[in-house]
Coordinates of C-alpha atoms in Angstrom, one line a residue:
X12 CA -209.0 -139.5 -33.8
X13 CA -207.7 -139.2 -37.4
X14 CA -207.3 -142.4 -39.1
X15 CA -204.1 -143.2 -40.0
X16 CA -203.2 -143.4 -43.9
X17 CA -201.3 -146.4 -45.4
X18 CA -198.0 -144.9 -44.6
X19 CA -198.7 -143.2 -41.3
X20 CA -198.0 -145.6 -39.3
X21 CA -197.0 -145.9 -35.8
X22 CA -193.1 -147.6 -37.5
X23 CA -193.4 -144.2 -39.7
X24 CA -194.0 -141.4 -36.3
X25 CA -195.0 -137.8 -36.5
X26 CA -193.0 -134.4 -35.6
X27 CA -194.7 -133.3 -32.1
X28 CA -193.5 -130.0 -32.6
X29 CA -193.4 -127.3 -35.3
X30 CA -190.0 -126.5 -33.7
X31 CA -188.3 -130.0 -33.3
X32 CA -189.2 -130.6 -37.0
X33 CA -187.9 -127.1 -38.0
X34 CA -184.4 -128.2 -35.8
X35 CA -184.3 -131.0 -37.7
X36 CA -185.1 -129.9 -41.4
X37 CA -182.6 -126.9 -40.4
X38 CA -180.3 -130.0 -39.5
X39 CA -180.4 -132.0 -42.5
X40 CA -179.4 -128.7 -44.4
X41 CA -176.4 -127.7 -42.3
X42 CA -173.7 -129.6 -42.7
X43 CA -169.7 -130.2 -43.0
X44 CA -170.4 -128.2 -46.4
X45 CA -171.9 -125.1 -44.6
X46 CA -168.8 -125.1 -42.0
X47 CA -165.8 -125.4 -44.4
X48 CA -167.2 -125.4 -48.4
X49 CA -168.8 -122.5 -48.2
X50 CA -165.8 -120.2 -46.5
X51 CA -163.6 -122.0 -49.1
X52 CA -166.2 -121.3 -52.6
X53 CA -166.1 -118.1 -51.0
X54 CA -162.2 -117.3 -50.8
X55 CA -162.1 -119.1 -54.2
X56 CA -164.8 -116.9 -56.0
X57 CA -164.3 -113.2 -55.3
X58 CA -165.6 -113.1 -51.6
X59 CA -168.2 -110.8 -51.7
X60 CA -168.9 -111.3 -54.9
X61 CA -170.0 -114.9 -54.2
X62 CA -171.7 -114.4 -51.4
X63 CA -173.9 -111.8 -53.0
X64 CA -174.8 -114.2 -55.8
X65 CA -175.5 -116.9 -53.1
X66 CA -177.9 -115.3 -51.5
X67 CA -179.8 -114.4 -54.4
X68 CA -179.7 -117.8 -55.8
X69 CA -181.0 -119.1 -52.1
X70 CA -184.1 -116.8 -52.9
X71 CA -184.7 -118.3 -56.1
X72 CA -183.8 -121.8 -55.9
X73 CA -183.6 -122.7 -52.3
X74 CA -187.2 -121.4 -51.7
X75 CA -189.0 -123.3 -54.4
X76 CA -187.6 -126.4 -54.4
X77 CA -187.5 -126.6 -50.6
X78 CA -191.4 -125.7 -50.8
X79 CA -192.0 -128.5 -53.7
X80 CA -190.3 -131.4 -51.7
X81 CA -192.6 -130.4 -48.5
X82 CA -195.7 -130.6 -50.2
X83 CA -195.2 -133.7 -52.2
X84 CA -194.1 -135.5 -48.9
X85 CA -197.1 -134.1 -46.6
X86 CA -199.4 -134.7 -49.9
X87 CA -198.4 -138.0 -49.6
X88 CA -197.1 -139.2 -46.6
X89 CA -194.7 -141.4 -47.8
X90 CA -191.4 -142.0 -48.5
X91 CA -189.7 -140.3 -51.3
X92 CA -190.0 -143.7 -53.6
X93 CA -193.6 -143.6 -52.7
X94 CA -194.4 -140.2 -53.2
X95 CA -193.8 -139.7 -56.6
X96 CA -195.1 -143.0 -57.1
X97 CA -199.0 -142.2 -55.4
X98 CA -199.0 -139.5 -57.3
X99 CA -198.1 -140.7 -60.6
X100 CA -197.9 -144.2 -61.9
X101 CA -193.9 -144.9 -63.3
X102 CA -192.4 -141.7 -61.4
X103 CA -191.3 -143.5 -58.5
X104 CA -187.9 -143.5 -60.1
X105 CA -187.3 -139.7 -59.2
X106 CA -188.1 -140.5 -55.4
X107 CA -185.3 -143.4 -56.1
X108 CA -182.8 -140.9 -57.2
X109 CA -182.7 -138.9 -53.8
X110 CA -182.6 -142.3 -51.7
X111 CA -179.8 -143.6 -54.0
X112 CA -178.2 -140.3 -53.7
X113 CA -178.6 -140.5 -49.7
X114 CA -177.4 -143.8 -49.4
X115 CA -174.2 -143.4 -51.2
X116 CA -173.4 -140.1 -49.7
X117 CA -173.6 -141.1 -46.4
X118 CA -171.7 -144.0 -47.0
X119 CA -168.6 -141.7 -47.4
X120 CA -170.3 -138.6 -45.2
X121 CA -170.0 -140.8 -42.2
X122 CA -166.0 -141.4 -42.9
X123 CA -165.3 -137.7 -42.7
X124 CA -167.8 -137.4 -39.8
X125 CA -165.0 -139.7 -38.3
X126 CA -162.2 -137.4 -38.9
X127 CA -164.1 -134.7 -37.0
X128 CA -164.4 -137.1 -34.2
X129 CA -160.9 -137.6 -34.3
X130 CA -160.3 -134.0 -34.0
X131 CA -161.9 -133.4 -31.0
X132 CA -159.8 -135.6 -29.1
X133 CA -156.9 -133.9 -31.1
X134 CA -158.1 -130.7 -30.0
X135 CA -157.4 -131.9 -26.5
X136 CA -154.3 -134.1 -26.9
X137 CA -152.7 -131.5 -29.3
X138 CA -151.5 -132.4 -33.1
X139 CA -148.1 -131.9 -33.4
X140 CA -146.1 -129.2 -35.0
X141 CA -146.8 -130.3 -38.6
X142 CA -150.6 -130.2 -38.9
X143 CA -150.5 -131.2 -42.7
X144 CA -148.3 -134.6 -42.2
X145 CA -150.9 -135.1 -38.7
X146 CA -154.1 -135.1 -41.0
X147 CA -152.1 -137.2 -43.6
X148 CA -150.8 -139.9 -41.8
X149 CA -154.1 -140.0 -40.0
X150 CA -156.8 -140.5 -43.0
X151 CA -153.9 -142.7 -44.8
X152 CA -154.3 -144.9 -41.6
X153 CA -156.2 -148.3 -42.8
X154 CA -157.3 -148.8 -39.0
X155 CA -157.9 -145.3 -36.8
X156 CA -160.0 -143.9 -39.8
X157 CA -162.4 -147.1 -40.2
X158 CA -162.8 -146.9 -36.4
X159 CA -164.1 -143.1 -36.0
X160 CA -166.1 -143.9 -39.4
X161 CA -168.3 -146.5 -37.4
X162 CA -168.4 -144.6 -34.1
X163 CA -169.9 -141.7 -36.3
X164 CA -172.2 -144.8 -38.1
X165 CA -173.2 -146.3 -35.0
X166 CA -174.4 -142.6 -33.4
X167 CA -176.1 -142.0 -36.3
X168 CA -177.9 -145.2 -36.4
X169 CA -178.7 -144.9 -32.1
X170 CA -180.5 -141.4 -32.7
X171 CA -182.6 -142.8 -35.5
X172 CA -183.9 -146.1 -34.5
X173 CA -185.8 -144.3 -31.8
X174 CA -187.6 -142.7 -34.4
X175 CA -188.9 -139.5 -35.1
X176 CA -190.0 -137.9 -31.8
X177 CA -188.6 -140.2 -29.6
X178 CA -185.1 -140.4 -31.3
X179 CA -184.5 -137.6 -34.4
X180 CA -186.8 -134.6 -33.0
X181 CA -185.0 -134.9 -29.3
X182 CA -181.3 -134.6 -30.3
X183 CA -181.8 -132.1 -33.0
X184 CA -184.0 -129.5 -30.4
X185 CA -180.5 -130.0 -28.5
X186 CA -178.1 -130.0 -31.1
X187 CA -179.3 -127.1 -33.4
X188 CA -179.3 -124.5 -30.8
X189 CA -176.1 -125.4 -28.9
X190 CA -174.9 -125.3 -32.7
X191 CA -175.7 -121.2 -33.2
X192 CA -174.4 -120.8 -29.8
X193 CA -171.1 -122.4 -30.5
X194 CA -170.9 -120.7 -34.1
X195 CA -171.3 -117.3 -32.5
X196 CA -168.4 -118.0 -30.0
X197 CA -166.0 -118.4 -32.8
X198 CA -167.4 -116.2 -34.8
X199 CA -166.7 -113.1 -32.2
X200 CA -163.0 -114.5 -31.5
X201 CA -162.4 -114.5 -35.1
X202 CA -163.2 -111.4 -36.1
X203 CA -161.4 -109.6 -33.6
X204 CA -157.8 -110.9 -34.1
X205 CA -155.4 -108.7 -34.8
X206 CA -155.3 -108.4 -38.9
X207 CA -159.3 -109.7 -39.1
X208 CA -160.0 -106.4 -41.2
X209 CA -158.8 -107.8 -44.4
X210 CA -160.5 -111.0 -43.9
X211 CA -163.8 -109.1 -43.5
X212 CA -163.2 -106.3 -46.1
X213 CA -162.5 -109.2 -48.6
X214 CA -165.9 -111.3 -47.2
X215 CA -168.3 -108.5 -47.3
X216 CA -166.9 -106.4 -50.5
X217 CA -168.5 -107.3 -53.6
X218 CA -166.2 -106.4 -56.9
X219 CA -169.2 -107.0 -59.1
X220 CA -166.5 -107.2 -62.1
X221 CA -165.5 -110.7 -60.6
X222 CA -169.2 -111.8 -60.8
X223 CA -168.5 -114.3 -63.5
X224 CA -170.7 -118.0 -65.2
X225 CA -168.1 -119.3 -63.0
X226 CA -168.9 -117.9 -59.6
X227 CA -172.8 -118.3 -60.8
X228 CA -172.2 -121.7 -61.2
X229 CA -170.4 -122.4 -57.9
X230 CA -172.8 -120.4 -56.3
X231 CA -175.8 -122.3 -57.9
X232 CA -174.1 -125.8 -56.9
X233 CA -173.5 -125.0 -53.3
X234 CA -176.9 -123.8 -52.9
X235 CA -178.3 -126.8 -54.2
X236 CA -176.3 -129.1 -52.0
X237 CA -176.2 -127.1 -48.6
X238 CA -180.4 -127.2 -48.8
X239 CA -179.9 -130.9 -48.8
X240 CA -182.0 -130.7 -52.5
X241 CA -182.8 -133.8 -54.8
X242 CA -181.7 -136.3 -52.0
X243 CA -185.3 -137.0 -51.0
X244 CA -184.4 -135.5 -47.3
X245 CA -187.3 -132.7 -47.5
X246 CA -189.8 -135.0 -49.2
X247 CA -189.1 -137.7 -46.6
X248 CA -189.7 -135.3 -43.5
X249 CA -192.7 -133.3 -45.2
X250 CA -194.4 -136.6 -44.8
X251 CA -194.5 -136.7 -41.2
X252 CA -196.0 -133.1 -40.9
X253 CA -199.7 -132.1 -40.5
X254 CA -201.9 -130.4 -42.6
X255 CA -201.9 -127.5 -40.2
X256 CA -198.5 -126.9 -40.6
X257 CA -197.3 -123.7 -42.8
X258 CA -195.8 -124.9 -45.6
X259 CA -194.8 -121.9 -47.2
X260 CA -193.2 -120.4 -43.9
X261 CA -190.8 -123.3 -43.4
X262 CA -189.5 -123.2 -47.1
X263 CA -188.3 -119.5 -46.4
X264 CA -187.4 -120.1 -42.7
X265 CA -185.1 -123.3 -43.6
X266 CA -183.0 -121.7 -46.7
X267 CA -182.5 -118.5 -44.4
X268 CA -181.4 -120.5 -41.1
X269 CA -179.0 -122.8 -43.3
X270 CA -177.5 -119.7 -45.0
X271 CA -177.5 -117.6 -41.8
X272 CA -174.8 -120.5 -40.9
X273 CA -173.0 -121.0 -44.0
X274 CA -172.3 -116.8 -43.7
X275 CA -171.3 -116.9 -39.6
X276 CA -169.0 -119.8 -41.0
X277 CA -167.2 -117.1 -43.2
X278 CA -167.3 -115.5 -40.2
X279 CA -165.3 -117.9 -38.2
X280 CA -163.2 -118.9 -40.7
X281 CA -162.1 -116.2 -43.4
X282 CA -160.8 -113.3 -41.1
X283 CA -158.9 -115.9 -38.8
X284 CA -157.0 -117.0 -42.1
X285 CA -156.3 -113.8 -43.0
X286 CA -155.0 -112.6 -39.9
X287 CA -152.6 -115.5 -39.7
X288 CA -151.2 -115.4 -43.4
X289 CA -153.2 -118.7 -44.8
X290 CA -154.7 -119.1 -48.3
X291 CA -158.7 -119.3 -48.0
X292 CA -158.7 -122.1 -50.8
X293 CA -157.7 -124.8 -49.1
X294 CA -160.9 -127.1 -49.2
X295 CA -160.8 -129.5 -46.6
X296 CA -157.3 -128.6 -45.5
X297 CA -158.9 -125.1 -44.7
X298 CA -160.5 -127.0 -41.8
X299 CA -158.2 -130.0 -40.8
X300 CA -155.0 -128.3 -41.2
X301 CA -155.3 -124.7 -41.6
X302 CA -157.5 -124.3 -38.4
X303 CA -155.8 -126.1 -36.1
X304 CA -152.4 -123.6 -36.8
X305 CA -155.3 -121.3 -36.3
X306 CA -156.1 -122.1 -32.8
X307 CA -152.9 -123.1 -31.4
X308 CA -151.8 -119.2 -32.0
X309 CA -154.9 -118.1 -30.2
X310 CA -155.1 -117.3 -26.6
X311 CA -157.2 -120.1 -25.3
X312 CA -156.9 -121.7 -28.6
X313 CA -157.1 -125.6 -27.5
X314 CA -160.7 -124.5 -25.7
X315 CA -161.6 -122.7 -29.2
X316 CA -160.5 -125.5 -30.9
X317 CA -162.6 -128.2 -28.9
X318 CA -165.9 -125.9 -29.2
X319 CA -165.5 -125.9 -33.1
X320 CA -164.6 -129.4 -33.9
X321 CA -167.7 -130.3 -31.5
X322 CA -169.6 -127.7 -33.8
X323 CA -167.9 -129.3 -36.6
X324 CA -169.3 -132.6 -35.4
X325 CA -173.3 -131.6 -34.5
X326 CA -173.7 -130.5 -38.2
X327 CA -172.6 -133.4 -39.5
X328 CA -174.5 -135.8 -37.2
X329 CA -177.4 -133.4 -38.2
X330 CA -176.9 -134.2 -42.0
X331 CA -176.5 -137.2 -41.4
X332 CA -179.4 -138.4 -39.0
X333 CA -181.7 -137.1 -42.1
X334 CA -179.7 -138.9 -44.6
X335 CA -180.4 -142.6 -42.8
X336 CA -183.7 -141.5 -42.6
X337 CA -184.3 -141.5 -46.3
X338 CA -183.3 -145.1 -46.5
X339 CA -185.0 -145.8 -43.2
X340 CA -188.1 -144.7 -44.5
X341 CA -187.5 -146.3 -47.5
X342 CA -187.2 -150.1 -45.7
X343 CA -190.7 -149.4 -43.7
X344 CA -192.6 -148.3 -46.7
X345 CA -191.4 -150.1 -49.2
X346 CA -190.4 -153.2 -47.8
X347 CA -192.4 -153.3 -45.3
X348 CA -189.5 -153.6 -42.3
X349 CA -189.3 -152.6 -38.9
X350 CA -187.4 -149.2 -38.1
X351 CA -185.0 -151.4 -35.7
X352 CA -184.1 -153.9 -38.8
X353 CA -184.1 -151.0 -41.4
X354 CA -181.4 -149.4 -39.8
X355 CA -179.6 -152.0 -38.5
X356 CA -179.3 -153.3 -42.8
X357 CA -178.8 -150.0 -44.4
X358 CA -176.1 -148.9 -41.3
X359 CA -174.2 -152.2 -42.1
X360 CA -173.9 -151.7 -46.0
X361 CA -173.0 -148.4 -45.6
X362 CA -170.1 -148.9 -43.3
X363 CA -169.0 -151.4 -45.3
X364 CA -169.2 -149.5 -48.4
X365 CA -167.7 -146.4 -45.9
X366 CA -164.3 -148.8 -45.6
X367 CA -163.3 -148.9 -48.9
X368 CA -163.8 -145.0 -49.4
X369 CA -161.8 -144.6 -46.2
X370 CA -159.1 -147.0 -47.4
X371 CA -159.2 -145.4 -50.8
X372 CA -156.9 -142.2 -48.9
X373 CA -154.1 -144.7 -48.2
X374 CA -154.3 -148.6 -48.6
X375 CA -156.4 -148.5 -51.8
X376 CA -155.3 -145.5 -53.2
X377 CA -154.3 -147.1 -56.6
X378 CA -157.8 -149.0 -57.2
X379 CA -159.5 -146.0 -59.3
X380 CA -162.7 -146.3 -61.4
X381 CA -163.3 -145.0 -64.5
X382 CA -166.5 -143.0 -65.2
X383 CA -168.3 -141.3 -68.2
X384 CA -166.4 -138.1 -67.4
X385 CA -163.2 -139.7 -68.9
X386 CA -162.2 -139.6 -65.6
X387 CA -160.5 -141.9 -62.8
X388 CA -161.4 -141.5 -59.1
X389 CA -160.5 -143.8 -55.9
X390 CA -164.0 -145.1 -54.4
X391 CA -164.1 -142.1 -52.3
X392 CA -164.0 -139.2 -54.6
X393 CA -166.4 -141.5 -56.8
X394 CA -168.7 -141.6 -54.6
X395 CA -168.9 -137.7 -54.4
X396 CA -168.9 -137.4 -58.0
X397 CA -171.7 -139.5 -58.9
X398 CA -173.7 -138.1 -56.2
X399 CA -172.5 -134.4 -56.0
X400 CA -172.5 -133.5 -59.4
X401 CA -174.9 -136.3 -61.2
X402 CA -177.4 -137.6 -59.0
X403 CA -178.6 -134.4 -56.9
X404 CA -178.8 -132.0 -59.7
X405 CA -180.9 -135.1 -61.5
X406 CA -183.2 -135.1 -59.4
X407 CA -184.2 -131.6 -58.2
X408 CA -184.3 -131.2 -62.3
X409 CA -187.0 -134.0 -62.3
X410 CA -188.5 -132.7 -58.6
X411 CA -189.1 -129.2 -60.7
X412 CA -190.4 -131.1 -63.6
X413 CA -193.0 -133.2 -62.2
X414 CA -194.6 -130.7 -60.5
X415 CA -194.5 -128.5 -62.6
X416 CA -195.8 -130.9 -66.0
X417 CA -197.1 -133.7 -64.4
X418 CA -198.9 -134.0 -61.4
X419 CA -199.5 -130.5 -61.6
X420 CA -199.0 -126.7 -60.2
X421 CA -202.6 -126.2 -59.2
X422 CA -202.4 -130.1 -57.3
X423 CA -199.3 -128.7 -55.5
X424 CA -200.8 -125.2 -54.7
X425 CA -204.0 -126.7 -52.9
X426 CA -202.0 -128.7 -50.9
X427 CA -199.9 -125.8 -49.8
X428 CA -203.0 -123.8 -49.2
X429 CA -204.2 -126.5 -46.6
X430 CA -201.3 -125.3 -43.8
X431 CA -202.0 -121.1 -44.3
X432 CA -202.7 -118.5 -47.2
X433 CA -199.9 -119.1 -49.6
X434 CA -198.5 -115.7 -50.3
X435 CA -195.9 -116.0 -52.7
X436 CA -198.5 -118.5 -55.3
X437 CA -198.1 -117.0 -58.4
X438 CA -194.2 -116.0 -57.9
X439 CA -194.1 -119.6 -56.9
X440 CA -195.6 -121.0 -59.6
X441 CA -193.2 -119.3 -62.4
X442 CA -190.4 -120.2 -61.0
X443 CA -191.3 -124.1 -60.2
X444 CA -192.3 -124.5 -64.0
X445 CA -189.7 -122.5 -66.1
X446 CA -187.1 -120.7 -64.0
X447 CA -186.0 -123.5 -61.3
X448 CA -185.5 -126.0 -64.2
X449 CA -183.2 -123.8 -66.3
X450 CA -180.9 -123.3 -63.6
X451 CA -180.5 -126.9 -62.0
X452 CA -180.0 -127.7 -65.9
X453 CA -177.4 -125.2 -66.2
X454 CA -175.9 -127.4 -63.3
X455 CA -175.7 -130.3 -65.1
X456 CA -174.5 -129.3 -68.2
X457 CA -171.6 -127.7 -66.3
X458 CA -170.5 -130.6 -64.0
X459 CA -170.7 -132.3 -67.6
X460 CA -167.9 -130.0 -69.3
X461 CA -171.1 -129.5 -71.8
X462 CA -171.8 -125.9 -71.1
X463 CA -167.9 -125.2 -71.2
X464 CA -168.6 -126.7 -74.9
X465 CA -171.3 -124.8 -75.6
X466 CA -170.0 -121.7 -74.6
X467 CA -166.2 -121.9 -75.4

């Protein structure tokens, strides 16, 4: 038997399966951002013409840096703290950027995970006639919302405290699937309402005249995010894969699976809007308001209604099982906890941080922070900026950095090279040292207002 390395340890657990750990790195990608962001960048930015940009950027971006944060975390088998830190003195600070960047995400993550729980039982008991004053009064609430926000919490916490194969691997070989399935059931309803056409023409068109820095940039951004990027997710669950396992296949099967969704999603979403008169920009409303008008117009609509917000709901519980695990595996290695007690302490302080961002809608809505933007936000919207726009971008920037400067291309290529030929090696190589960096700085200088500066 293979001994086990400092960090493998039986507290740490192994995927069984090369599908159950596919499931659940296809999991911790698809999220509430796949389901309702990307339909609504999409309506926002030109249709086609953002979708076309996405899925060249997914190419680009989404394939290398999905690729570097799997070999760093089988290389090392460690948590994403650890990693950077075994393989180079001082570095461990990048690692700490992703499981800061979890931890505060999934803080407020976990409060809209509880407005999708709520909508499932909507879905059944109905939401009045006015669908924008239901969604109001409901996250303004300083009671029902905190409630579903620790239902979703405590779920989250049950499915990872059993660990990887006994707890994480089991519900996403469940979850994932029945996800496709349910995606395709809307998707075929959708686009066969009366009106659909216009919806579809406008999705699948590209005016390349409305390819602008600005649909780049939104394109870039949601690409980074959806992957689940610079959050230490992919690091974390490279390290419990084996050195048989193909590396280079699961960094172009996960960015295609994830986008695959994120595309039926405009599916579902952007000819049903159309059909029924509604603006595609509406951001969250586009879900919680927009869609429920949606269904109720539809024959069968409360049993379409209850399939999506379920679908709604397995992303996010997918997102946000890989999230804890982050900080999980963060506790074992680093501090040398139990999985049990490592949950049970990061679950607890991010409910409690999770209150104030839910009471931030309606009860707190006046105490704002200011931050170096010159900007004001309530704790929730805070906690999205700092993480969203700083924190992510950050560190895939210093992900692309130190592989590619300091512990090395040709380090990062042999450990590649220990799962199956690595095909794409010297395409991988350019783009990991000079092209990925450029881009996710481009990120940063624009959630900054700098590149508006520089440009303008």
């Amino acid at each position: 038997m293979q001994q086990l390395k400092p960090e493998q340890t039986p507290e740490r657990g192994m995927w069984s399966s090369r599908f159950g750990f596919l499931m659940a790195a296809v999991g911790s990608a698809v999220g509430l951002g796949n389901l309702w962001k990307f339909p609504y960048l999409a309506g926002e930015n030109g249709g086609g013409a953002f979708v076309l940009v996405y899925v060249g950027l997914v190419v680009i971006l989404g394939f290398t840096l999905m690729l570097a944060e799997l070999s760093i975390g089988r290389h090392t088998n460690s948590d994403a703290y650890g990693a950077y830190s075994k393989l180079k003195k001082g570095w461990g600070f990048v690692g700490g950027f992703g499981i800061l960047a979890g931890f505060l995400i999934l803080s407020y993550y976990s409060v809209v995970g509880g407005w999708v729980l709520k909508y499932i039982v909507a879905s059944v008991t109905g939401v009045g006639a006015d669908k924008g004053a239901y969604f109001t009064n409901f996250i303004t609430s300083s009671v029902e919302p905190v409630i579903y926000h620790l239902i979703f919490m405590g779920l989250t916490a049950i499915i990872v405290i059993r660990g990887i194969s006994g707890g994480i691997e089991k519900a996403v070989k469940i979850v994932m699937p029945a996800l496709f399935i349910m995606l395709m059931v809307i998707v075929l309803r959708s686009v066969t309402l009366e009106g659909a056409s216009e919806g579809l023409k406008y999705y699948l068109t590209p005016n390349f005249s409305e390819i602008t820095l600005k649909v780049f940039i939104a394109a870039l951004g949601q690409v980074f995010f959806s992957l689940s990027l610079g959050m230490g997710c992919m690091v974390t669950y490279g390290s419990y894969l084996s050195k048989q396992e193909d590396l280079e296949k699961d960094a172009l099967l996960i960015p295609s699976l994830d986008s695959l969704v994120a595309i039926m999603a405009g599916f579902a979403i952007l000819p049903a809007v159309f059909a029924f008169g509604f603006a595609p920009g509406e951001g969250p409303g586009l879900m919680f308001i927009t869609l429920p008008a949606v269904f109720e117009s539809m024959p069968l609509g409360t049993v379409f209604s209850l399939i999506f917000f379920i679908l709604v709901f397995f992303a996010a519980i997918s997102s946000s099982i890989s999230l804890m695990e982050v900080t999980v595996a963060f506790g074992i290695d680093r501090l040398k906890w139990s999985r049990k007690v490592s949950v049970l302490v990061f679950t607890t302080v991010m409910f409690i941080i999770g209150i104030g961002a839910s009471l931030s809608m309606g009860a707190w809505s006046d105490f704002l922070i200011p931050w170096i933007d010159g900007n004001s936000y309530g704790i929730f919207d805070f906690l999205d900026v700092v993480t969203s726009y700083y924190l992510l971008p950050l560190g895939g920037l210093l992900s692309a950095i130190f592989i590619g400067f300091v512990w090395g291309v040709p380090n990062a290529v042999k450990e590649i090279k220990t799962g199956g030929n690595f095909r794409t090696e010297k395409l991988w190589s350019v783009l990991i040292k000079y092209i990925v960096p450029i881009l996710v700085f481009v990120i940063l200088l624009s959630t900054t207002g700098l590149l508006d500066r520089i440009i303008g």
